């Protein structure tokens, strides 16, 4: 049975009445996981909702999502009384809080986590063993705590940190979840494959005018397929050759990150989570191959439950 639990600002826990509907979106990163639930309402819940700070969605004793509370509503209509609770996953704590400007030399990722994550009560399940070495890592004024963390992970580990549905940070390359096969025998309600070539880069020129250096990064596969889209980037004077190469490769990879997408809507709830792998074996459409779950969204109401998966090639 799916149920909701509120944690108040004074650390008290209240079970919500029967849930009428839920809409839960998992991304594992940014934009944040998010949720919206409706429930039967009674007047005794009003002071609880005013103090609501955290929310946990559960299936029996299994946690489906932990997050913060962004808003609530109390509704009175001809159908009766109901309440609505909505919010985001714990990545929101890092997005909502701004970092002070800072410069690190020889910093390890664990130092970045200690300064920019730990103060917000977010547990870290794993921290990759990476550091900036002799280089300076700068957090610009106005950066969010998330940007401070992700920028370091991108620059020195070539990965983006993720959150699991328990609200724990995984500051390491993506953790691969379960793998399952999606075939014509599954309860597929709809399926769309989309390939968008707009903005896919074939070449990036990274130029450091101070050092009079230039690096050219190319996506030969895309060039062979007829792609022709170049960008020129100018880096700050302190950029190293390694960073210049990383920037070019990073821009190419980012431009192709959402080139191919498969969107599948399946009957049932909470069937997959970001990081899971889906092997497509669909004879009717001819789609085959291994994909990762980039986003999973479960919705439920009077008409039952569905799970919408956004899949991208591994």
PDB file of C-alpha atoms in Angstrom:
ATOM      1  CA  UNK A   1       0.000   0.000   0.000  1.00  0.00           C
ATOM      2  CA  UNK A   2       1.393   3.399  -1.003  1.00  0.00           C
ATOM      3  CA  UNK A   3       1.383   5.868   1.870  1.00  0.00           C
ATOM      4  CA  UNK A   4       2.853   9.252   2.761  1.00  0.00           C
ATOM      5  CA  UNK A   5       4.634  10.428   5.869  1.00  0.00           C
ATOM      6  CA  UNK A   6       5.320  14.033   6.938  1.00  0.00           C
ATOM      7  CA  UNK A   7       8.305  15.116   9.035  1.00  0.00           C
ATOM      8  CA  UNK A   8       7.704  18.482  10.679  1.00  0.00           C
ATOM      9  CA  UNK A   9      10.219  21.236  11.358  1.00  0.00           C
ATOM     10  CA  UNK A  10      10.306  20.125  15.019  1.00  0.00           C
ATOM     11  CA  UNK A  11      11.175  16.545  13.946  1.00  0.00           C
ATOM     12  CA  UNK A  12       7.792  14.970  14.609  1.00  0.00           C
ATOM     13  CA  UNK A  13       6.391  12.353  12.231  1.00  0.00           C
ATOM     14  CA  UNK A  14       2.784  12.151  11.033  1.00  0.00           C
ATOM     15  CA  UNK A  15       1.201   9.604   8.734  1.00  0.00           C
ATOM     16  CA  UNK A  16      -0.983  11.114   6.013  1.00  0.00           C
ATOM     17  CA  UNK A  17      -4.496   9.758   5.477  1.00  0.00           C
ATOM     18  CA  UNK A  18      -5.225   7.609   2.444  1.00  0.00           C
ATOM     19  CA  UNK A  19      -3.544   8.913  -0.703  1.00  0.00           C
ATOM     20  CA  UNK A  20      -5.951   9.693  -3.552  1.00  0.00           C
ATOM     21  CA  UNK A  21      -3.324  10.229  -6.248  1.00  0.00           C
ATOM     22  CA  UNK A  22       0.416  10.631  -6.723  1.00  0.00           C
ATOM     23  CA  UNK A  23       2.785  11.900  -9.373  1.00  0.00           C
ATOM     24  CA  UNK A  24       6.443  11.078  -8.680  1.00  0.00           C
ATOM     25  CA  UNK A  25       9.253  12.033 -11.044  1.00  0.00           C
ATOM     26  CA  UNK A  26      12.750  10.598 -10.620  1.00  0.00           C
ATOM     27  CA  UNK A  27      15.759  12.165 -12.342  1.00  0.00           C
ATOM     28  CA  UNK A  28      18.520  11.343  -9.866  1.00  0.00           C
ATOM     29  CA  UNK A  29      20.146  14.688 -10.626  1.00  0.00           C
ATOM     30  CA  UNK A  30      19.107  18.162 -11.772  1.00  0.00           C
ATOM     31  CA  UNK A  31      16.320  19.065 -12.351  1.00  0.00           C
ATOM     32  CA  UNK A  32      15.478  17.479  -9.001  1.00  0.00           C
ATOM     33  CA  UNK A  33      13.318  14.506  -8.268  1.00  0.00           C
ATOM     34  CA  UNK A  34       9.842  15.847  -7.555  1.00  0.00           C
ATOM     35  CA  UNK A  35       6.501  14.668  -6.231  1.00  0.00           C
ATOM     36  CA  UNK A  36       2.873  15.697  -5.852  1.00  0.00           C
ATOM     37  CA  UNK A  37       0.342  13.748  -3.790  1.00  0.00           C
ATOM     38  CA  UNK A  38      -3.295  14.323  -2.887  1.00  0.00           C
ATOM     39  CA  UNK A  39      -5.017  12.870   0.159  1.00  0.00           C
ATOM     40  CA  UNK A  40      -8.187  12.919   2.198  1.00  0.00           C
ATOM     41  CA  UNK A  41      -8.158  15.990   4.458  1.00  0.00           C
ATOM     42  CA  UNK A  42      -9.491  16.725   7.924  1.00  0.00           C
ATOM     43  CA  UNK A  43      -9.170  19.939   9.948  1.00  0.00           C
ATOM     44  CA  UNK A  44      -6.713  18.298  12.378  1.00  0.00           C
ATOM     45  CA  UNK A  45      -4.098  18.240   9.588  1.00  0.00           C
ATOM     46  CA  UNK A  46      -3.916  22.038   9.161  1.00  0.00           C
ATOM     47  CA  UNK A  47      -1.300  22.702  11.911  1.00  0.00           C
ATOM     48  CA  UNK A  48       0.698  19.674  10.718  1.00  0.00           C
ATOM     49  CA  UNK A  49       0.820  20.931   7.143  1.00  0.00           C
ATOM     50  CA  UNK A  50       1.969  24.384   8.280  1.00  0.00           C
ATOM     51  CA  UNK A  51       4.999  22.769   9.948  1.00  0.00           C
ATOM     52  CA  UNK A  52       5.703  20.210   7.218  1.00  0.00           C
ATOM     53  CA  UNK A  53       9.399  20.201   6.225  1.00  0.00           C
ATOM     54  CA  UNK A  54      10.089  16.713   4.906  1.00  0.00           C
ATOM     55  CA  UNK A  55       8.105  14.037   3.098  1.00  0.00           C
ATOM     56  CA  UNK A  56       8.603  10.297   2.634  1.00  0.00           C
ATOM     57  CA  UNK A  57       6.631   8.191   0.169  1.00  0.00           C
ATOM     58  CA  UNK A  58       6.505   4.520   1.107  1.00  0.00           C
ATOM     59  CA  UNK A  59       5.239   1.217  -0.197  1.00  0.00           C
ATOM     60  CA  UNK A  60       4.770  -0.713   3.013  1.00  0.00           C
ATOM     61  CA  UNK A  61       8.187  -0.315   4.665  1.00  0.00           C
ATOM     62  CA  UNK A  62       9.999   0.281   1.358  1.00  0.00           C
ATOM     63  CA  UNK A  63      11.008   3.922   0.798  1.00  0.00           C
ATOM     64  CA  UNK A  64      10.028   5.202  -2.650  1.00  0.00           C
ATOM     65  CA  UNK A  65      11.144   8.827  -2.221  1.00  0.00           C
ATOM     66  CA  UNK A  66      12.478  11.196   0.407  1.00  0.00           C
ATOM     67  CA  UNK A  67      12.308  14.907  -0.208  1.00  0.00           C
ATOM     68  CA  UNK A  68      11.514  18.366   1.046  1.00  0.00           C
ATOM     69  CA  UNK A  69       8.099  20.052   1.147  1.00  0.00           C
ATOM     70  CA  UNK A  70       7.745  23.053  -1.157  1.00  0.00           C
ATOM     71  CA  UNK A  71       4.014  23.688  -0.942  1.00  0.00           C
ATOM     72  CA  UNK A  72       0.696  22.408   0.319  1.00  0.00           C
ATOM     73  CA  UNK A  73      -2.929  23.136  -0.503  1.00  0.00           C
ATOM     74  CA  UNK A  74      -6.232  22.586   1.270  1.00  0.00           C
ATOM     75  CA  UNK A  75      -9.149  22.150  -1.130  1.00  0.00           C
ATOM     76  CA  UNK A  76     -12.888  22.298  -0.523  1.00  0.00           C
ATOM     77  CA  UNK A  77     -15.139  21.441  -3.489  1.00  0.00           C
ATOM     78  CA  UNK A  78     -18.528  19.870  -4.060  1.00  0.00           C
ATOM     79  CA  UNK A  79     -16.723  16.514  -3.879  1.00  0.00           C
ATOM     80  CA  UNK A  80     -15.518  17.198  -0.338  1.00  0.00           C
ATOM     81  CA  UNK A  81     -12.194  18.022   1.355  1.00  0.00           C
ATOM     82  CA  UNK A  82      -8.753  17.081   0.085  1.00  0.00           C
ATOM     83  CA  UNK A  83      -5.157  18.155   0.561  1.00  0.00           C
ATOM     84  CA  UNK A  84      -2.176  18.442  -1.765  1.00  0.00           C
ATOM     85  CA  UNK A  85       1.504  18.194  -0.890  1.00  0.00           C
ATOM     86  CA  UNK A  86       4.307  18.880  -3.388  1.00  0.00           C
ATOM     87  CA  UNK A  87       8.072  19.156  -3.269  1.00  0.00           C
ATOM     88  CA  UNK A  88      11.454  18.050  -4.553  1.00  0.00           C
ATOM     89  CA  UNK A  89      14.216  15.591  -3.765  1.00  0.00           C
ATOM     90  CA  UNK A  90      17.211  16.427  -1.582  1.00  0.00           C
ATOM     91  CA  UNK A  91      19.214  17.862  -4.483  1.00  0.00           C
ATOM     92  CA  UNK A  92      17.022  20.927  -3.928  1.00  0.00           C
ATOM     93  CA  UNK A  93      18.931  21.713  -0.738  1.00  0.00           C
ATOM     94  CA  UNK A  94      22.103  22.219  -2.765  1.00  0.00           C
ATOM     95  CA  UNK A  95      20.346  24.142  -5.537  1.00  0.00           C
ATOM     96  CA  UNK A  96      18.562  26.490  -3.149  1.00  0.00           C
ATOM     97  CA  UNK A  97      21.673  27.470  -1.188  1.00  0.00           C
ATOM     98  CA  UNK A  98      24.327  29.781  -2.553  1.00  0.00           C
ATOM     99  CA  UNK A  99      28.013  29.183  -1.958  1.00  0.00           C
ATOM    100  CA  UNK A 100      30.533  31.822  -0.964  1.00  0.00           C
ATOM    101  CA  UNK A 101      33.260  32.462  -3.514  1.00  0.00           C
ATOM    102  CA  UNK A 102      36.134  30.072  -2.828  1.00  0.00           C
ATOM    103  CA  UNK A 103      39.419  28.897  -4.292  1.00  0.00           C
ATOM    104  CA  UNK A 104      40.863  25.450  -3.567  1.00  0.00           C
ATOM    105  CA  UNK A 105      44.339  24.126  -4.345  1.00  0.00           C
ATOM    106  CA  UNK A 106      45.082  20.430  -4.108  1.00  0.00           C
ATOM    107  CA  UNK A 107      41.516  19.760  -2.959  1.00  0.00           C
ATOM    108  CA  UNK A 108      40.043  16.259  -2.901  1.00  0.00           C
ATOM    109  CA  UNK A 109      36.384  15.573  -3.605  1.00  0.00           C
ATOM    110  CA  UNK A 110      35.852  14.687   0.046  1.00  0.00           C
ATOM    111  CA  UNK A 111      36.897  18.276   0.919  1.00  0.00           C
ATOM    112  CA  UNK A 112      34.303  19.677  -1.509  1.00  0.00           C
ATOM    113  CA  UNK A 113      31.615  17.391  -0.063  1.00  0.00           C
ATOM    114  CA  UNK A 114      32.529  18.419   3.487  1.00  0.00           C
ATOM    115  CA  UNK A 115      32.295  22.135   2.631  1.00  0.00           C
ATOM    116  CA  UNK A 116      29.345  22.227   0.230  1.00  0.00           C
ATOM    117  CA  UNK A 117      27.162  19.186   1.049  1.00  0.00           C
ATOM    118  CA  UNK A 118      27.567  18.001   4.639  1.00  0.00           C
ATOM    119  CA  UNK A 119      26.305  21.261   6.247  1.00  0.00           C
ATOM    120  CA  UNK A 120      22.892  20.626   4.655  1.00  0.00           C
ATOM    121  CA  UNK A 121      22.319  17.278   6.342  1.00  0.00           C
ATOM    122  CA  UNK A 122      22.712  15.223   3.168  1.00  0.00           C
ATOM    123  CA  UNK A 123      24.328  11.798   3.640  1.00  0.00           C
ATOM    124  CA  UNK A 124      26.940  10.797   1.059  1.00  0.00           C
ATOM    125  CA  UNK A 125      26.859   7.116   0.142  1.00  0.00           C
ATOM    126  CA  UNK A 126      30.132   7.174  -1.783  1.00  0.00           C
ATOM    127  CA  UNK A 127      32.837   9.702  -2.660  1.00  0.00           C
ATOM    128  CA  UNK A 128      35.167   9.088  -5.601  1.00  0.00           C
ATOM    129  CA  UNK A 129      38.910   9.326  -4.951  1.00  0.00           C
ATOM    130  CA  UNK A 130      39.645  12.337  -7.162  1.00  0.00           C
ATOM    131  CA  UNK A 131      41.444  15.629  -6.548  1.00  0.00           C
ATOM    132  CA  UNK A 132      42.430  18.802  -8.374  1.00  0.00           C
ATOM    133  CA  UNK A 133      46.131  18.030  -7.926  1.00  0.00           C
ATOM    134  CA  UNK A 134      48.231  21.176  -8.209  1.00  0.00           C
ATOM    135  CA  UNK A 135      45.492  23.051 -10.056  1.00  0.00           C
ATOM    136  CA  UNK A 136      43.315  25.740  -8.573  1.00  0.00           C
ATOM    137  CA  UNK A 137      39.594  25.024  -8.411  1.00  0.00           C
ATOM    138  CA  UNK A 138      37.483  28.161  -8.151  1.00  0.00           C
ATOM    139  CA  UNK A 139      33.879  28.466  -7.030  1.00  0.00           C
ATOM    140  CA  UNK A 140      32.553  31.724  -8.454  1.00  0.00           C
ATOM    141  CA  UNK A 141      30.443  34.095  -6.393  1.00  0.00           C
ATOM    142  CA  UNK A 142      26.754  33.382  -6.886  1.00  0.00           C
ATOM    143  CA  UNK A 143      27.263  29.654  -7.553  1.00  0.00           C
ATOM    144  CA  UNK A 144      24.897  27.224  -5.879  1.00  0.00           C
ATOM    145  CA  UNK A 145      26.281  24.495  -3.647  1.00  0.00           C
ATOM    146  CA  UNK A 146      25.205  22.035  -6.363  1.00  0.00           C
ATOM    147  CA  UNK A 147      27.244  23.892  -8.987  1.00  0.00           C
ATOM    148  CA  UNK A 148      30.284  23.898  -6.696  1.00  0.00           C
ATOM    149  CA  UNK A 149      30.011  20.129  -6.285  1.00  0.00           C
ATOM    150  CA  UNK A 150      29.108  19.200  -9.843  1.00  0.00           C
ATOM    151  CA  UNK A 151      31.750  21.476 -11.351  1.00  0.00           C
ATOM    152  CA  UNK A 152      34.483  19.704  -9.391  1.00  0.00           C
ATOM    153  CA  UNK A 153      33.162  16.248 -10.320  1.00  0.00           C
ATOM    154  CA  UNK A 154      32.951  17.205 -13.998  1.00  0.00           C
ATOM    155  CA  UNK A 155      36.394  18.809 -14.151  1.00  0.00           C
ATOM    156  CA  UNK A 156      38.392  16.117 -12.349  1.00  0.00           C
ATOM    157  CA  UNK A 157      36.270  12.961 -12.606  1.00  0.00           C
ATOM    158  CA  UNK A 158      34.220  13.479 -15.796  1.00  0.00           C
ATOM    159  CA  UNK A 159      30.969  12.492 -14.077  1.00  0.00           C
ATOM    160  CA  UNK A 160      27.978  14.193 -12.532  1.00  0.00           C
ATOM    161  CA  UNK A 161      26.936  13.320  -8.956  1.00  0.00           C
ATOM    162  CA  UNK A 162      23.522  11.764  -8.413  1.00  0.00           C
ATOM    163  CA  UNK A 163      20.951  11.242  -5.674  1.00  0.00           C
ATOM    164  CA  UNK A 164      19.055   8.051  -4.933  1.00  0.00           C
ATOM    165  CA  UNK A 165      15.419   7.916  -3.869  1.00  0.00           C
ATOM    166  CA  UNK A 166      16.484   7.747  -0.192  1.00  0.00           C
ATOM    167  CA  UNK A 167      18.001  11.247  -0.447  1.00  0.00           C
ATOM    168  CA  UNK A 168      21.600  10.020  -0.374  1.00  0.00           C
ATOM    169  CA  UNK A 169      24.312  11.598  -2.529  1.00  0.00           C
ATOM    170  CA  UNK A 170      26.425   9.361  -4.779  1.00  0.00           C
ATOM    171  CA  UNK A 171      29.531  11.482  -5.528  1.00  0.00           C
ATOM    172  CA  UNK A 172      31.031   8.970  -7.939  1.00  0.00           C
ATOM    173  CA  UNK A 173      30.396   7.678 -11.486  1.00  0.00           C
ATOM    174  CA  UNK A 174      26.802   6.534 -11.910  1.00  0.00           C
ATOM    175  CA  UNK A 175      25.784   3.452  -9.996  1.00  0.00           C
ATOM    176  CA  UNK A 176      24.247   0.928 -12.392  1.00  0.00           C
ATOM    177  CA  UNK A 177      20.954  -0.443 -11.132  1.00  0.00           C
ATOM    178  CA  UNK A 178      18.915  -3.427 -12.245  1.00  0.00           C
ATOM    179  CA  UNK A 179      18.612  -4.544 -15.873  1.00  0.00           C
ATOM    180  CA  UNK A 180      15.420  -5.766 -17.500  1.00  0.00           C
ATOM    181  CA  UNK A 181      14.199  -6.558 -21.004  1.00  0.00           C
ATOM    182  CA  UNK A 182      11.404  -4.557 -22.616  1.00  0.00           C
ATOM    183  CA  UNK A 183       9.708  -6.559 -25.362  1.00  0.00           C
ATOM    184  CA  UNK A 184       6.396  -6.554 -27.229  1.00  0.00           C
ATOM    185  CA  UNK A 185       4.975  -8.856 -24.547  1.00  0.00           C
ATOM    186  CA  UNK A 186       5.187  -6.100 -21.910  1.00  0.00           C
ATOM    187  CA  UNK A 187       2.186  -3.890 -21.177  1.00  0.00           C
ATOM    188  CA  UNK A 188       3.353  -0.967 -23.328  1.00  0.00           C
ATOM    189  CA  UNK A 189       0.709   1.749 -23.471  1.00  0.00           C
ATOM    190  CA  UNK A 190       2.691   4.033 -25.778  1.00  0.00           C
ATOM    191  CA  UNK A 191       6.174   4.280 -27.279  1.00  0.00           C
ATOM    192  CA  UNK A 192       8.001   7.109 -29.039  1.00  0.00           C
ATOM    193  CA  UNK A 193      11.552   7.176 -30.400  1.00  0.00           C
ATOM    194  CA  UNK A 194      12.961  10.616 -31.124  1.00  0.00           C
ATOM    195  CA  UNK A 195      16.308  11.556 -32.691  1.00  0.00           C
ATOM    196  CA  UNK A 196      17.041  15.284 -32.727  1.00  0.00           C
ATOM    197  CA  UNK A 197      20.138  16.470 -34.583  1.00  0.00           C
ATOM    198  CA  UNK A 198      19.666  20.165 -33.864  1.00  0.00           C
ATOM    199  CA  UNK A 199      22.628  21.496 -31.866  1.00  0.00           C
ATOM    200  CA  UNK A 200      24.738  18.318 -32.119  1.00  0.00           C
ATOM    201  CA  UNK A 201      28.326  19.546 -32.495  1.00  0.00           C
ATOM    202  CA  UNK A 202      30.771  18.097 -35.015  1.00  0.00           C
ATOM    203  CA  UNK A 203      33.757  20.214 -33.940  1.00  0.00           C
ATOM    204  CA  UNK A 204      34.854  22.360 -30.996  1.00  0.00           C
ATOM    205  CA  UNK A 205      37.834  24.738 -31.058  1.00  0.00           C
ATOM    206  CA  UNK A 206      39.103  25.559 -27.576  1.00  0.00           C
ATOM    207  CA  UNK A 207      41.383  28.595 -27.587  1.00  0.00           C
ATOM    208  CA  UNK A 208      43.545  29.992 -24.800  1.00  0.00           C
ATOM    209  CA  UNK A 209      44.565  33.421 -26.110  1.00  0.00           C
ATOM    210  CA  UNK A 210      46.883  34.115 -23.157  1.00  0.00           C
ATOM    211  CA  UNK A 211      48.993  31.008 -23.782  1.00  0.00           C
ATOM    212  CA  UNK A 212      48.443  31.145 -27.548  1.00  0.00           C
ATOM    213  CA  UNK A 213      47.235  27.524 -27.582  1.00  0.00           C
ATOM    214  CA  UNK A 214      44.387  25.858 -29.443  1.00  0.00           C
ATOM    215  CA  UNK A 215      42.863  22.393 -29.223  1.00  0.00           C
ATOM    216  CA  UNK A 216      40.495  20.964 -31.836  1.00  0.00           C
ATOM    217  CA  UNK A 217      38.057  18.266 -30.725  1.00  0.00           C
ATOM    218  CA  UNK A 218      35.975  16.415 -33.326  1.00  0.00           C
ATOM    219  CA  UNK A 219      33.127  13.916 -33.302  1.00  0.00           C
ATOM    220  CA  UNK A 220      34.212  11.840 -36.281  1.00  0.00           C
ATOM    221  CA  UNK A 221      31.181   9.566 -36.159  1.00  0.00           C
ATOM    222  CA  UNK A 222      28.842  12.546 -36.463  1.00  0.00           C
ATOM    223  CA  UNK A 223      30.992  14.094 -39.208  1.00  0.00           C
ATOM    224  CA  UNK A 224      30.834  10.825 -41.175  1.00  0.00           C
ATOM    225  CA  UNK A 225      27.033  10.984 -40.898  1.00  0.00           C
ATOM    226  CA  UNK A 226      26.956  14.454 -42.416  1.00  0.00           C
ATOM    227  CA  UNK A 227      27.048  16.560 -39.274  1.00  0.00           C
ATOM    228  CA  UNK A 228      28.548  20.040 -39.579  1.00  0.00           C
ATOM    229  CA  UNK A 229      28.225  22.312 -36.552  1.00  0.00           C
ATOM    230  CA  UNK A 230      31.262  24.043 -35.007  1.00  0.00           C
ATOM    231  CA  UNK A 231      31.693  26.048 -31.811  1.00  0.00           C
ATOM    232  CA  UNK A 232      34.667  28.191 -30.725  1.00  0.00           C
ATOM    233  CA  UNK A 233      35.338  28.527 -26.975  1.00  0.00           C
ATOM    234  CA  UNK A 234      37.782  30.911 -25.306  1.00  0.00           C
ATOM    235  CA  UNK A 235      39.130  29.757 -21.952  1.00  0.00           C
ATOM    236  CA  UNK A 236      40.590  31.782 -19.064  1.00  0.00           C
ATOM    237  CA  UNK A 237      44.347  32.273 -19.115  1.00  0.00           C
ATOM    238  CA  UNK A 238      45.031  29.839 -16.280  1.00  0.00           C
ATOM    239  CA  UNK A 239      43.562  26.896 -18.229  1.00  0.00           C
ATOM    240  CA  UNK A 240      45.869  23.938 -18.620  1.00  0.00           C
ATOM    241  CA  UNK A 241      46.183  21.794 -21.739  1.00  0.00           C
ATOM    242  CA  UNK A 242      44.391  18.938 -19.987  1.00  0.00           C
ATOM    243  CA  UNK A 243      41.474  21.214 -19.133  1.00  0.00           C
ATOM    244  CA  UNK A 244      41.328  22.447 -22.716  1.00  0.00           C
ATOM    245  CA  UNK A 245      40.999  18.882 -23.977  1.00  0.00           C
ATOM    246  CA  UNK A 246      38.382  18.140 -21.346  1.00  0.00           C
ATOM    247  CA  UNK A 247      36.351  21.192 -22.289  1.00  0.00           C
ATOM    248  CA  UNK A 248      36.229  20.205 -25.979  1.00  0.00           C
ATOM    249  CA  UNK A 249      35.336  16.589 -25.264  1.00  0.00           C
ATOM    250  CA  UNK A 250      32.790  17.687 -22.687  1.00  0.00           C
ATOM    251  CA  UNK A 251      31.047  20.055 -25.103  1.00  0.00           C
ATOM    252  CA  UNK A 252      30.836  17.347 -27.772  1.00  0.00           C
ATOM    253  CA  UNK A 253      29.437  14.819 -25.326  1.00  0.00           C
ATOM    254  CA  UNK A 254      26.916  17.275 -23.902  1.00  0.00           C
ATOM    255  CA  UNK A 255      25.633  18.179 -27.339  1.00  0.00           C
ATOM    256  CA  UNK A 256      24.837  14.513 -28.006  1.00  0.00           C
ATOM    257  CA  UNK A 257      23.510  13.680 -24.547  1.00  0.00           C
ATOM    258  CA  UNK A 258      19.875  14.044 -25.594  1.00  0.00           C
ATOM    259  CA  UNK A 259      20.214  13.328 -29.313  1.00  0.00           C
ATOM    260  CA  UNK A 260      18.364   9.997 -29.106  1.00  0.00           C
ATOM    261  CA  UNK A 261      15.472   9.420 -26.720  1.00  0.00           C
ATOM    262  CA  UNK A 262      12.958   6.613 -26.305  1.00  0.00           C
ATOM    263  CA  UNK A 263       9.857   7.382 -24.249  1.00  0.00           C
ATOM    264  CA  UNK A 264       7.816   4.400 -23.107  1.00  0.00           C
ATOM    265  CA  UNK A 265       4.685   4.418 -20.956  1.00  0.00           C
ATOM    266  CA  UNK A 266       4.030   1.123 -19.160  1.00  0.00           C
ATOM    267  CA  UNK A 267       1.161  -0.133 -17.047  1.00  0.00           C
ATOM    268  CA  UNK A 268       2.127  -0.375 -13.372  1.00  0.00           C
ATOM    269  CA  UNK A 269       3.896   1.805 -10.848  1.00  0.00           C
ATOM    270  CA  UNK A 270       7.519   2.377  -9.819  1.00  0.00           C
ATOM    271  CA  UNK A 271       8.884  -0.072 -12.385  1.00  0.00           C
ATOM    272  CA  UNK A 272      12.340   1.511 -12.768  1.00  0.00           C
ATOM    273  CA  UNK A 273      14.593   4.263 -11.451  1.00  0.00           C
ATOM    274  CA  UNK A 274      17.386   6.426 -12.948  1.00  0.00           C
ATOM    275  CA  UNK A 275      20.524   4.362 -13.492  1.00  0.00           C
ATOM    276  CA  UNK A 276      18.620   1.167 -14.313  1.00  0.00           C
ATOM    277  CA  UNK A 277      19.308  -0.473 -17.675  1.00  0.00           C
ATOM    278  CA  UNK A 278      16.631  -1.453 -20.181  1.00  0.00           C
ATOM    279  CA  UNK A 279      17.352  -3.831 -23.050  1.00  0.00           C
ATOM    280  CA  UNK A 280      14.944  -3.063 -25.890  1.00  0.00           C
ATOM    281  CA  UNK A 281      13.832  -6.038 -27.958  1.00  0.00           C
ATOM    282  CA  UNK A 282      10.850  -4.652 -29.846  1.00  0.00           C
ATOM    283  CA  UNK A 283      10.061  -6.461 -33.091  1.00  0.00           C
ATOM    284  CA  UNK A 284       7.114  -4.258 -34.095  1.00  0.00           C
ATOM    285  CA  UNK A 285       9.206  -1.077 -34.173  1.00  0.00           C
ATOM    286  CA  UNK A 286      12.602  -2.674 -34.830  1.00  0.00           C
ATOM    287  CA  UNK A 287      14.113  -1.024 -31.747  1.00  0.00           C
ATOM    288  CA  UNK A 288      16.917  -2.990 -30.122  1.00  0.00           C
ATOM    289  CA  UNK A 289      19.825  -2.143 -27.877  1.00  0.00           C
ATOM    290  CA  UNK A 290      20.777  -1.249 -24.329  1.00  0.00           C
ATOM    291  CA  UNK A 291      19.461   1.970 -22.813  1.00  0.00           C
ATOM    292  CA  UNK A 292      19.723   3.666 -19.445  1.00  0.00           C
ATOM    293  CA  UNK A 293      16.785   5.115 -17.541  1.00  0.00           C
ATOM    294  CA  UNK A 294      17.353   8.877 -17.531  1.00  0.00           C
ATOM    295  CA  UNK A 295      13.997   9.678 -15.965  1.00  0.00           C
ATOM    296  CA  UNK A 296      11.116   7.681 -14.508  1.00  0.00           C
ATOM    297  CA  UNK A 297       7.695   9.078 -13.665  1.00  0.00           C
ATOM    298  CA  UNK A 298       4.918   7.180 -11.907  1.00  0.00           C
ATOM    299  CA  UNK A 299       1.400   8.606 -11.871  1.00  0.00           C
ATOM    300  CA  UNK A 300      -1.645   7.134 -10.170  1.00  0.00           C
ATOM    301  CA  UNK A 301      -5.242   8.100  -9.709  1.00  0.00           C
ATOM    302  CA  UNK A 302      -8.719   6.747 -10.237  1.00  0.00           C
ATOM    303  CA  UNK A 303      -7.625   5.198 -13.553  1.00  0.00           C
ATOM    304  CA  UNK A 304      -4.743   3.188 -12.061  1.00  0.00           C
ATOM    305  CA  UNK A 305      -0.952   3.495 -12.204  1.00  0.00           C
ATOM    306  CA  UNK A 306       1.403   4.110 -15.114  1.00  0.00           C
ATOM    307  CA  UNK A 307       5.179   4.528 -15.365  1.00  0.00           C
ATOM    308  CA  UNK A 308       6.699   6.761 -18.052  1.00  0.00           C
ATOM    309  CA  UNK A 309      10.349   6.016 -18.795  1.00  0.00           C
ATOM    310  CA  UNK A 310      12.735   8.321 -20.632  1.00  0.00           C
ATOM    311  CA  UNK A 311      15.508   6.145 -22.056  1.00  0.00           C
ATOM    312  CA  UNK A 312      18.833   7.127 -23.631  1.00  0.00           C
ATOM    313  CA  UNK A 313      21.494   4.886 -25.207  1.00  0.00           C
ATOM    314  CA  UNK A 314      24.168   3.548 -22.872  1.00  0.00           C
TER     315      UNK A 314
END
